Amino acid sequence: MQPEAVLKQFFGYDSFRDNQKPLVMRILAGQDVLGVMPTGAGKSVCYQIPALMRPGLALVISPLISLMRDQVRTLCQAGIPAACLTSAQPVEERTRILRETAQGKYKLLYVAPERLQTPSLQALCQRVRLSLIAVDEAHCVSQWGQDFRPSYLRITEFLQILPERPPVCAFTATATERVRGDIIRLLGLQDPFLLVSGFDRPNLRFFVHHPADKKSALIAELAGRREQSGIVYCLTRKLVDDVYGILHSRGFAAARYHAGLDAETRQTAQEDFLYDRKRIMVATNAFGMGIDKPNVSYVIHYNMPQDLESYYQEAGRAGRDGEMADCILYASESDVRLCRFLIENSRDLSDDLDEEARQTALQRDLDRLRKMRWYCQTTDCLRQTMLHYFGESSPSYCGGCGNCGTHWAWKDATVDAQKIVSCVFRLNQRGRTVGKRFLIEILQGQTTERVQQSGLENLSTFGIMRGESVYHIRYILDCLIAQGYLTCRAEERPIVQLSAKSGDIIKKRLPFSVKSPKGVRVVPVHLGDAVGPVDESLLKVLEQTCDRLAKRAGVPSFSIFPTTVLREMCKRMPRTVDELGDIPGVAAHKAKRYGQAFVDSISAYRRRQQGDRP
């Protein structure tokens, strides 16, 4: 049986996506692979197809219980025998699954990396033939990755106890070149086939906002999205609770999720969101990894994340169904301070690390924070900025992000630049260096306690920008640093200092300009026929059919068919189950199980339409 035939039978597609088949063929040939593919690009299929075709059991190592459960549920809906072993299961259930696995009942078994050290699983894997080992979220093995999990480092020990080493395939959505090297080395991949596909997700629109009042901005944003599913990420548990409380009091159908809640509450919240009983999930980054909910229409970051890897992975949970989706980030200077506090007080930096390694890890994380902050400040194309960070080139104009959708005008800021650089110069004459916040206090003429204690009230530039907002001063200051007219060295705090180019501002008095938003224009983004117009009335009927069948089966609606498949049904309006089975995404198992219900719904809709005609 050819891979395409297996793909059609179980997943309903006639052909692989561009980057899937090379990985599938290499795994089938027994070669180790590393696939770096964006969220929604179909990484799981790359090892699931070989798992179905190679003899034996595929062991899938995955970091979260929720991720494993979702994967197993999706596979079982497709008619693929799969199971998972988790710490949340009763001992009797784990014993039964181990027994059934040994009897050959399952083709895929999902486990957490910690379970590889248990004698029961080790004994099983020494008895049964392993077709492959798949490592999901493989960036967790690297201390340079954003989700480092020490337990991933034990995978190589597990491989050594196996009587025969199967092909090992590692997959992740976000990995810089350094992290990719770590994955290959730390997992012991042997002559691996490396495939790094494009990180671009054309259906995602990126926006960065700097609202004066985040709560009001969030409520206004969500007011127009009551029928859409979305995620609101917050940096801390307290912020999650606060934002959830505000939304709940305003009548929004919201759930919340963070590690401070008990397991039952978290599970209920997750299921409410997956089953569309609650449209909004307010959560920390503890929620989302592996959550395969395709109809997430937006992801809002209430706070700036600590790094671009985390942001891209979390924002990428929107639009997995191929529909247009928005990724909105609310950024503020208080976010930067909070991120820095979280980084400097992270337990991961102190556990099992000597002082030199701890300092290296700290500087690594602070450097990633600086790059995340620059993303929030840039006036360049946000898509290009993101892709450039991951080592990809792209056009400087995408037409779909917030910056490309804004009219920018160059505004003369020479006088303000002279005032800021002159203040740094006067401080330098006194042998003083200060951080950004302190510098702004001096420029504004604030008589704060530290200003009074420092004796800087008599500085000639004290209060020289009195009346200007903190945001305005910081924006000009950041532009001066970005263009090299000042430097900012991060030690205990970001220290602002003169540079070799500072004289161009205060001595040569060269002009200095900054980009200023002039207005916002709506730019259409075309994704082709896949998301083209359909009969919305028929789409609503099919969504109701989906909901009815899902409720009967006890699964989320998207587990029956995602929106993209329902849209294609609207276009083709199949008259038979065989015709419905020709639609991409309709697997043979699902066509047989659910197809007639959709054909009947379409036929009934046709009759109603014809009956309405004069």
XYZ file of C-alpha atoms in Angstrom:
614
model
C 0.000 0.000 0.000
C 1.385 3.402 -0.970
C 1.620 6.265 1.584
C -0.927 8.293 -0.412
C -3.454 5.462 -0.128
C -2.997 5.341 3.664
C -3.294 9.127 3.799
C -6.568 9.023 1.877
C -8.001 6.147 3.866
C -7.373 7.569 7.341
C -7.053 11.316 6.812
C -9.083 11.912 3.661
C -6.421 13.661 1.541
C -5.255 12.544 -1.894
C -1.747 13.983 -1.609
C 0.714 15.186 0.987
C 1.615 18.784 1.597
C 4.924 19.880 0.090
C 7.132 19.123 3.094
C 5.375 16.056 4.470
C 6.249 13.365 1.931
C 10.076 13.677 2.132
C 9.867 13.100 5.891
C 7.404 10.213 5.508
C 9.593 8.466 2.928
C 12.780 8.838 4.994
C 11.092 7.405 8.100
C 9.680 4.530 6.043
C 13.232 3.856 4.868
C 14.394 3.636 8.489
C 16.288 6.952 8.674
C 16.279 9.344 11.615
C 14.689 12.716 10.830
C 14.277 16.176 12.314
C 11.312 18.155 11.022
C 10.897 21.834 11.918
C 7.449 22.833 10.691
C 5.068 25.576 11.834
C 1.949 24.879 13.878
C -0.794 23.561 11.623
C 1.610 22.251 8.955
C 0.781 18.604 9.650
C 3.792 17.377 11.628
C 1.871 14.522 13.256
C 0.925 12.963 9.920
C 4.641 12.669 9.094
C 5.117 9.989 11.747
C 1.546 8.648 11.927
C 1.583 7.408 8.306
C 4.880 5.489 8.774
C 3.519 4.175 12.099
C 0.588 2.634 10.225
C 2.803 1.212 7.476
C 5.810 -0.130 9.385
C 5.451 -3.349 11.391
C 5.315 -2.970 15.149
C 4.394 -0.267 17.664
C 5.171 3.443 17.279
C 6.141 5.047 20.586
C 5.356 8.770 20.648
C 7.018 10.894 23.345
C 4.954 13.955 24.148
C 5.317 16.498 26.977
C 1.729 17.074 28.150
C -1.201 14.866 29.141
C -3.680 17.134 27.343
C -1.632 16.898 24.162
C -1.582 13.091 24.308
C -5.300 12.835 25.010
C -6.173 15.085 22.083
C -3.937 13.188 19.692
C -5.337 9.813 20.751
C -8.937 11.034 20.506
C -8.314 12.371 16.994
C -6.654 9.124 15.878
C -9.451 6.965 17.290
C -12.016 9.131 15.466
C -10.079 8.371 12.267
C -10.212 4.625 12.975
C -6.553 4.348 13.998
C -5.828 2.169 17.071
C -3.977 4.408 19.531
C -3.637 4.837 23.294
C -1.705 6.859 25.843
C -0.198 6.173 29.259
C -0.446 9.075 31.721
C -0.041 9.682 35.432
C -3.698 10.800 35.547
C -4.942 7.280 34.728
C -5.809 4.759 37.441
C -3.280 1.950 37.870
C -5.810 -0.555 36.536
C -6.240 1.405 33.306
C -2.482 1.711 32.748
C -2.097 -2.023 33.382
C -4.836 -2.803 30.843
C -3.263 -0.554 28.185
C 0.156 -2.142 28.705
C -1.393 -5.594 28.356
C -3.346 -4.681 25.220
C -0.266 -3.021 23.728
C 1.740 -6.205 24.253
C -1.058 -8.096 22.488
C -0.712 -5.851 19.437
C -3.973 -3.923 19.814
C -2.439 -0.478 19.183
C -0.278 0.986 16.443
C 0.641 4.154 18.372
C 1.298 4.557 22.094
C 1.772 8.069 23.523
C 3.848 8.550 26.687
C 5.462 11.419 28.587
C 9.283 11.430 28.675
C 9.232 10.761 32.453
C 7.465 7.436 31.845
C 10.441 6.124 29.858
C 12.145 5.448 33.194
C 9.370 3.164 34.504
C 10.186 -0.573 34.596
C 6.784 -1.537 33.152
C 7.230 0.494 29.973
C 10.865 -0.525 29.600
C 9.849 -4.195 29.907
C 7.125 -3.703 27.278
C 9.480 -2.041 24.804
C 12.019 -4.820 25.226
C 9.339 -7.400 24.306
C 7.478 -5.744 21.440
C 8.906 -4.558 18.148
C 9.077 -0.779 17.867
C 8.364 0.588 14.401
C 9.668 4.066 15.297
C 10.075 6.525 18.123
C 8.636 9.992 17.551
C 9.687 12.890 19.782
C 7.067 15.633 19.680
C 7.902 19.210 20.786
C 11.562 18.231 20.423
C 12.811 21.734 21.286
C 12.113 20.789 24.929
C 15.434 18.892 24.935
C 17.485 22.088 24.513
C 18.349 24.545 27.268
C 18.335 27.110 24.468
C 14.721 26.245 23.689
C 11.857 28.135 25.305
C 10.293 25.045 26.962
C 13.320 23.156 28.305
C 12.316 19.848 29.962
C 15.211 18.000 31.700
C 13.319 14.708 31.298
C 13.897 14.931 27.528
C 17.608 14.437 28.207
C 16.838 10.873 29.381
C 15.526 9.772 25.997
C 18.983 8.651 24.829
C 19.307 6.421 27.927
C 16.031 4.770 27.003
C 17.221 4.144 23.441
C 20.277 2.331 24.767
C 18.264 -0.341 26.616
C 16.273 -1.360 23.526
C 17.252 -4.645 21.883
C 16.989 -2.955 18.474
C 17.081 0.788 17.877
C 14.183 1.916 15.643
C 14.284 5.109 13.531
C 13.932 8.194 15.713
C 12.023 11.165 14.365
C 11.924 14.540 16.114
C 9.468 17.344 15.378
C 9.020 20.900 16.572
C 7.346 24.090 15.402
C 9.968 26.547 16.652
C 13.703 25.959 16.635
C 16.517 28.337 15.778
C 19.679 26.908 14.199
C 21.292 26.548 17.621
C 18.315 24.637 19.026
C 18.248 22.361 15.953
C 21.875 21.445 16.638
C 21.025 20.672 20.252
C 18.117 18.425 19.240
C 20.316 16.353 16.931
C 23.102 16.058 19.502
C 21.077 15.505 22.670
C 18.654 12.991 21.147
C 21.536 11.149 19.487
C 19.984 11.323 16.021
C 22.091 9.281 13.602
C 22.766 10.909 10.229
C 19.337 12.542 10.368
C 17.408 13.932 7.432
C 16.800 17.581 8.349
C 13.832 19.450 6.936
C 13.137 23.044 7.942
C 9.986 24.200 6.202
C 8.867 27.785 5.910
C 7.670 29.349 9.158
C 5.230 31.635 7.372
C 1.512 31.212 8.060
C -0.175 33.422 5.417
C -3.596 33.199 7.054
C -2.346 34.804 10.294
C -2.490 38.586 10.646
C -0.155 40.084 13.252
C -0.854 43.260 15.228
C 0.953 45.045 18.060
C -0.988 47.608 20.099
C 0.111 49.848 22.966
C -3.209 50.644 24.661
C -3.296 53.097 27.549
C -5.933 50.886 29.199
C -5.533 47.201 28.343
C -8.749 46.116 30.033
C -10.884 48.531 28.037
C -9.051 47.616 24.820
C -9.606 43.908 25.444
C -13.316 44.308 26.176
C -13.770 46.412 23.029
C -11.871 43.833 20.953
C -13.853 40.877 22.262
C -17.222 42.610 21.980
C -17.164 42.067 18.225
C -15.990 38.454 18.485
C -18.669 36.817 20.664
C -19.318 34.082 18.099
C -15.623 33.306 17.624
C -13.320 31.072 19.642
C -10.128 32.656 20.925
C -7.366 32.538 23.507
C -6.229 35.406 25.750
C -2.748 34.784 27.150
C -1.529 36.471 30.344
C 1.937 36.297 31.894
C 0.908 35.386 35.448
C -1.791 33.428 37.238
C -2.996 36.580 39.008
C -3.463 38.366 35.694
C -5.392 35.359 34.362
C -7.700 35.513 37.374
C -8.133 39.295 37.031
C -8.866 39.238 33.297
C -11.170 36.226 33.641
C -13.076 38.002 36.419
C -13.552 41.117 34.294
C -14.762 39.147 31.256
C -17.031 36.939 33.337
C -18.622 40.000 34.976
C -19.248 41.487 31.516
C -21.123 38.403 30.333
C -18.433 36.865 28.125
C -18.437 33.060 27.864
C -14.926 32.621 29.240
C -12.934 29.874 30.943
C -9.558 30.125 32.663
C -6.529 27.858 32.868
C -3.305 28.039 34.861
C -1.145 25.743 36.960
C -2.548 27.127 40.220
C -5.938 25.548 39.560
C -6.641 21.946 40.538
C -6.519 19.270 37.847
C -10.293 18.822 37.698
C -10.898 22.556 37.214
C -8.270 22.723 34.479
C -9.743 19.692 32.715
C -13.255 21.152 32.857
C -12.044 24.492 31.499
C -10.183 22.807 28.665
C -13.171 20.688 27.685
C -15.522 23.693 27.866
C -13.265 25.458 25.396
C -12.730 22.470 23.103
C -16.461 21.723 22.969
C -17.311 25.422 22.356
C -19.284 25.679 25.573
C -16.962 28.596 26.402
C -15.705 30.734 23.522
C -12.786 32.403 25.312
C -9.907 30.770 27.146
C -7.938 33.079 29.464
C -4.696 31.307 30.322
C -1.018 31.353 31.073
C 1.338 29.569 28.705
C 0.515 26.384 30.654
C -2.388 26.043 28.210
C -2.197 25.281 24.527
C 0.703 23.004 23.667
C -0.787 20.302 21.493
C -4.352 21.588 21.783
C -5.637 20.690 18.346
C -8.627 23.061 18.152
C -8.697 24.259 14.539
C -11.373 26.967 14.812
C -9.451 29.413 17.019
C -10.080 32.728 15.255
C -7.804 34.914 17.349
C -5.064 34.811 19.950
C -4.618 37.915 22.092
C -1.540 38.355 24.242
C -2.574 40.585 27.129
C 1.121 40.858 27.996
C 4.285 40.723 25.952
C 5.826 37.205 26.178
C 9.439 36.677 27.164
C 10.669 35.620 23.716
C 9.652 35.360 20.084
C 9.734 31.558 20.097
C 7.008 31.451 22.758
C 5.023 34.186 21.055
C 5.094 32.518 17.640
C 4.140 29.138 19.078
C 1.266 30.570 21.144
C 0.009 32.906 18.395
C 0.213 29.973 15.981
C -2.636 28.255 17.801
C -4.933 30.533 15.821
C -6.116 29.677 12.314
C -5.226 26.010 12.220
C -8.263 25.441 10.002
C -6.768 27.666 7.297
C -9.260 30.471 7.903
C -8.039 34.025 8.436
C -7.123 34.608 12.089
C -5.735 37.501 14.105
C -2.737 37.487 16.451
C -2.925 40.595 18.629
C -0.285 41.633 21.155
C -0.815 44.303 23.812
C 2.622 45.599 24.820
C 3.689 47.973 27.572
C 6.838 48.881 29.475
C 5.439 47.219 32.583
C 5.421 43.961 30.568
C 9.161 44.327 29.964
C 9.794 44.761 33.683
C 7.567 41.795 34.525
C 9.295 39.593 31.945
C 12.693 40.560 33.298
C 11.577 39.782 36.845
C 10.271 36.369 35.773
C 13.495 35.588 33.917
C 15.768 36.632 36.781
C 13.725 34.686 39.312
C 13.162 31.577 37.228
C 13.856 28.373 39.130
C 15.078 26.827 35.876
C 18.073 29.166 36.036
C 19.222 27.867 39.418
C 18.257 24.196 39.443
C 21.063 21.834 38.427
C 23.203 24.671 36.993
C 26.537 26.009 38.229
C 27.027 29.775 38.466
C 28.683 30.119 35.050
C 25.943 28.135 33.336
C 23.308 30.108 35.225
C 24.751 33.414 34.045
C 24.956 32.122 30.483
C 21.313 31.050 30.604
C 20.313 34.399 32.135
C 22.037 36.415 29.408
C 20.519 34.140 26.764
C 17.019 34.792 28.085
C 17.606 38.536 28.448
C 18.855 38.679 24.864
C 15.685 36.945 23.674
C 13.644 39.419 25.708
C 15.389 42.328 23.947
C 14.493 40.864 20.583
C 10.897 40.328 21.692
C 10.767 43.966 22.791
C 12.141 45.116 19.460
C 9.375 43.208 17.689
C 6.862 45.213 19.739
C 8.530 48.499 18.803
C 9.422 48.067 15.156
C 7.564 49.938 12.432
C 8.740 47.391 9.857
C 6.578 44.522 8.599
C 5.795 42.302 11.569
C 5.748 39.156 9.445
C 9.178 39.950 8.016
C 10.545 40.713 11.504
C 9.260 37.386 12.807
C 10.539 35.319 9.888
C 13.926 37.051 9.947
C 14.331 36.000 13.584
C 13.925 32.353 12.558
C 16.440 32.750 9.750
C 14.060 33.213 6.835
C 13.964 36.029 4.308
C 10.670 37.543 3.221
C 9.360 40.660 1.480
C 9.438 43.879 3.494
C 5.695 44.320 2.919
C 3.158 41.551 3.559
C 0.008 43.660 3.306
C -1.647 41.805 6.153
C 0.016 42.830 9.433
C -0.701 45.856 11.571
C 2.387 47.719 10.423
C 1.796 47.065 6.730
C -1.793 48.167 7.250
C -0.719 51.481 8.745
C 0.178 54.623 6.841
C 3.503 55.803 8.234
C 4.911 59.284 7.907
C 8.451 60.398 8.719
C 8.308 62.954 11.517
C 11.157 65.292 12.414
C 12.373 64.559 15.939
C 15.690 66.416 15.821
C 15.030 68.677 18.810
C 13.767 65.848 21.023
C 16.751 63.711 20.021
C 19.138 66.545 20.925
C 17.493 66.903 24.350
C 17.799 63.187 25.127
C 21.400 62.788 23.937
C 22.386 66.030 25.700
C 20.976 64.691 28.968
C 23.020 61.489 28.623
C 26.063 63.649 27.808
C 25.567 65.829 30.933
C 25.192 62.741 33.094
C 28.375 61.335 31.564
C 30.236 64.539 32.501
C 29.303 63.873 36.114
C 30.443 60.279 35.846
C 26.877 59.019 36.127
C 25.019 56.373 34.132
C 21.329 55.636 34.509
C 18.725 53.269 33.123
C 15.903 54.186 30.778
C 13.269 54.785 33.441
C 15.566 56.986 35.531
C 16.601 58.949 32.434
C 12.955 59.614 31.575
C 12.277 60.821 35.125
C 15.129 63.319 34.758
C 13.967 64.488 31.335
C 10.426 64.956 32.617
C 11.637 66.793 35.705
C 10.047 64.354 38.128
C 11.022 64.961 41.760
C 11.034 61.301 42.671
C 12.859 60.022 45.736
C 15.783 58.673 43.746
C 16.109 61.909 41.763
C 16.278 63.875 45.026
C 18.726 61.412 46.577
C 20.969 61.530 43.501
C 21.258 65.313 43.539
C 20.415 65.546 39.843
C 17.755 68.236 40.186
C 20.352 70.868 39.349
C 21.386 69.115 36.120
C 21.045 71.558 33.216
C 18.881 69.099 31.292
C 16.609 68.287 34.260
C 13.005 68.780 33.125
C 14.039 69.666 29.573
C 11.165 67.498 28.241
C 8.634 68.431 30.908
C 5.118 67.963 29.511
C 6.061 65.151 27.126
C 4.555 61.710 27.832
C 6.616 58.751 28.999
C 5.574 56.880 25.844
C 6.789 59.689 23.553
C 10.152 60.038 25.278
C 10.720 56.304 25.370
C 9.829 55.968 21.705
C 12.387 58.607 20.662
C 14.939 57.079 23.053
C 14.416 53.598 21.602
C 14.738 54.962 18.058
C 18.041 56.628 18.999
C 19.301 53.309 20.386
C 18.032 51.358 17.367
C 19.850 53.721 14.977
C 23.077 53.613 17.005
C 23.103 57.182 18.375
C 23.017 55.776 21.915
C 23.752 52.351 23.340
C 21.902 50.377 25.976
C 23.889 47.810 27.909
C 21.927 45.341 30.026
C 23.465 44.631 33.419
C 21.334 44.887 36.539
C 19.195 47.287 34.499
C 19.390 48.648 30.930
C 22.117 51.351 31.129
C 21.920 54.139 28.526
C 25.305 55.397 27.310
C 26.832 57.518 24.578
C 28.052 55.924 21.362
C 30.495 56.888 18.618
C 27.545 58.417 16.714
C 26.236 60.561 19.584
C 28.223 63.559 18.343
C 26.178 63.562 15.140
C 23.193 64.654 17.221
C 24.653 67.150 19.724
C 27.706 68.473 17.862
C 27.023 68.116 14.141
C 23.289 68.645 14.818
C 22.320 66.291 12.007
C 18.577 65.894 11.450
C 16.845 62.954 13.108
C 13.488 61.528 12.034
C 11.194 58.777 13.298
C 8.280 56.917 11.766
C 4.907 58.003 13.065
C 1.548 56.308 12.368
C -0.585 58.475 10.115
C -3.630 56.242 9.680
C -4.737 52.665 9.218
C -5.885 51.222 5.949
C -7.608 47.887 5.421
C -5.631 45.762 2.996
C -7.347 42.631 1.645
C -5.380 39.427 1.966
C -6.156 36.738 -0.603
C -5.687 33.095 0.279
C -7.266 31.536 -2.764
C -10.344 29.426 -3.210
C -9.794 27.412 -0.029
C -11.381 30.173 2.038
C -13.504 31.702 -0.690
C -17.179 32.672 -0.342
C -19.735 29.969 0.369
C -23.455 29.779 1.082
C -23.412 30.860 4.725
C -26.925 29.498 5.330
C -25.879 26.026 4.205
C -22.667 26.311 6.213
C -24.766 26.998 9.312
C -26.864 23.890 8.599
C -23.750 21.724 8.265
C -22.267 23.182 11.451
C -25.476 22.211 13.271
C -25.223 18.702 11.812
C -21.639 18.546 13.013
C -22.627 19.698 16.500
C -25.403 17.108 16.703
C -23.132 14.225 15.684
C -20.338 15.429 17.967
C -22.650 15.596 20.945
C -23.818 12.050 20.238
C -20.221 10.805 19.909
C -18.996 12.783 22.930
C -16.291 14.628 20.978
C -15.699 18.268 19.931
C -17.405 19.340 16.686
C -14.123 19.805 14.844
C -13.324 16.144 15.479
C -16.152 15.253 13.089
C -15.131 17.700 10.336
C -13.287 21.044 10.541
C -14.683 24.228 9.010
C -12.523 23.901 5.894
C -14.188 20.581 5.049
C -17.664 21.978 5.745
C -16.937 24.902 3.404
C -15.915 22.490 0.673
C -19.154 20.564 1.189
C -21.008 23.850 0.645
C -19.213 24.380 -2.653
C -19.576 20.844 -4.007
C -22.947 19.953 -2.410
C -22.381 16.169 -2.726
C -25.456 14.027 -3.426
C -23.997 10.700 -2.262
C -21.605 9.444 0.379
C -19.162 8.481 -2.382
C -19.163 12.058 -3.686
C -18.694 13.351 -0.155
C -15.752 10.972 0.264
C -13.966 12.719 -2.610
C -13.742 15.953 -0.610
C -10.226 16.601 0.800
C -10.205 15.892 4.530
C -13.003 13.297 4.445
C -11.421 9.981 5.359
C -13.073 6.700 4.398
C -13.766 5.858 8.051
C -15.538 9.176 8.651
C -17.408 9.091 5.350
C -18.820 5.705 6.293
C -19.664 6.756 9.843
C -20.970 10.297 9.327
C -21.313 10.862 5.594
C -25.006 10.050 5.188
C -26.031 12.614 7.801
C -24.308 15.405 5.857
C -25.649 14.219 2.504
C -29.151 14.211 3.997
C -28.672 17.721 5.420
C -27.520 19.022 2.041
C -30.441 17.308 0.248
C -32.947 18.772 2.697
C -31.418 22.212 2.257
C -31.659 21.847 -1.546
C -35.341 20.957 -1.304
C -36.066 23.947 0.924
C -34.275 26.254 -1.470
C -36.182 24.900 -4.450
C -39.457 25.158 -2.551
C -38.796 28.841 -1.864
C -38.469 29.629 -5.542
C -41.521 31.137 -7.297
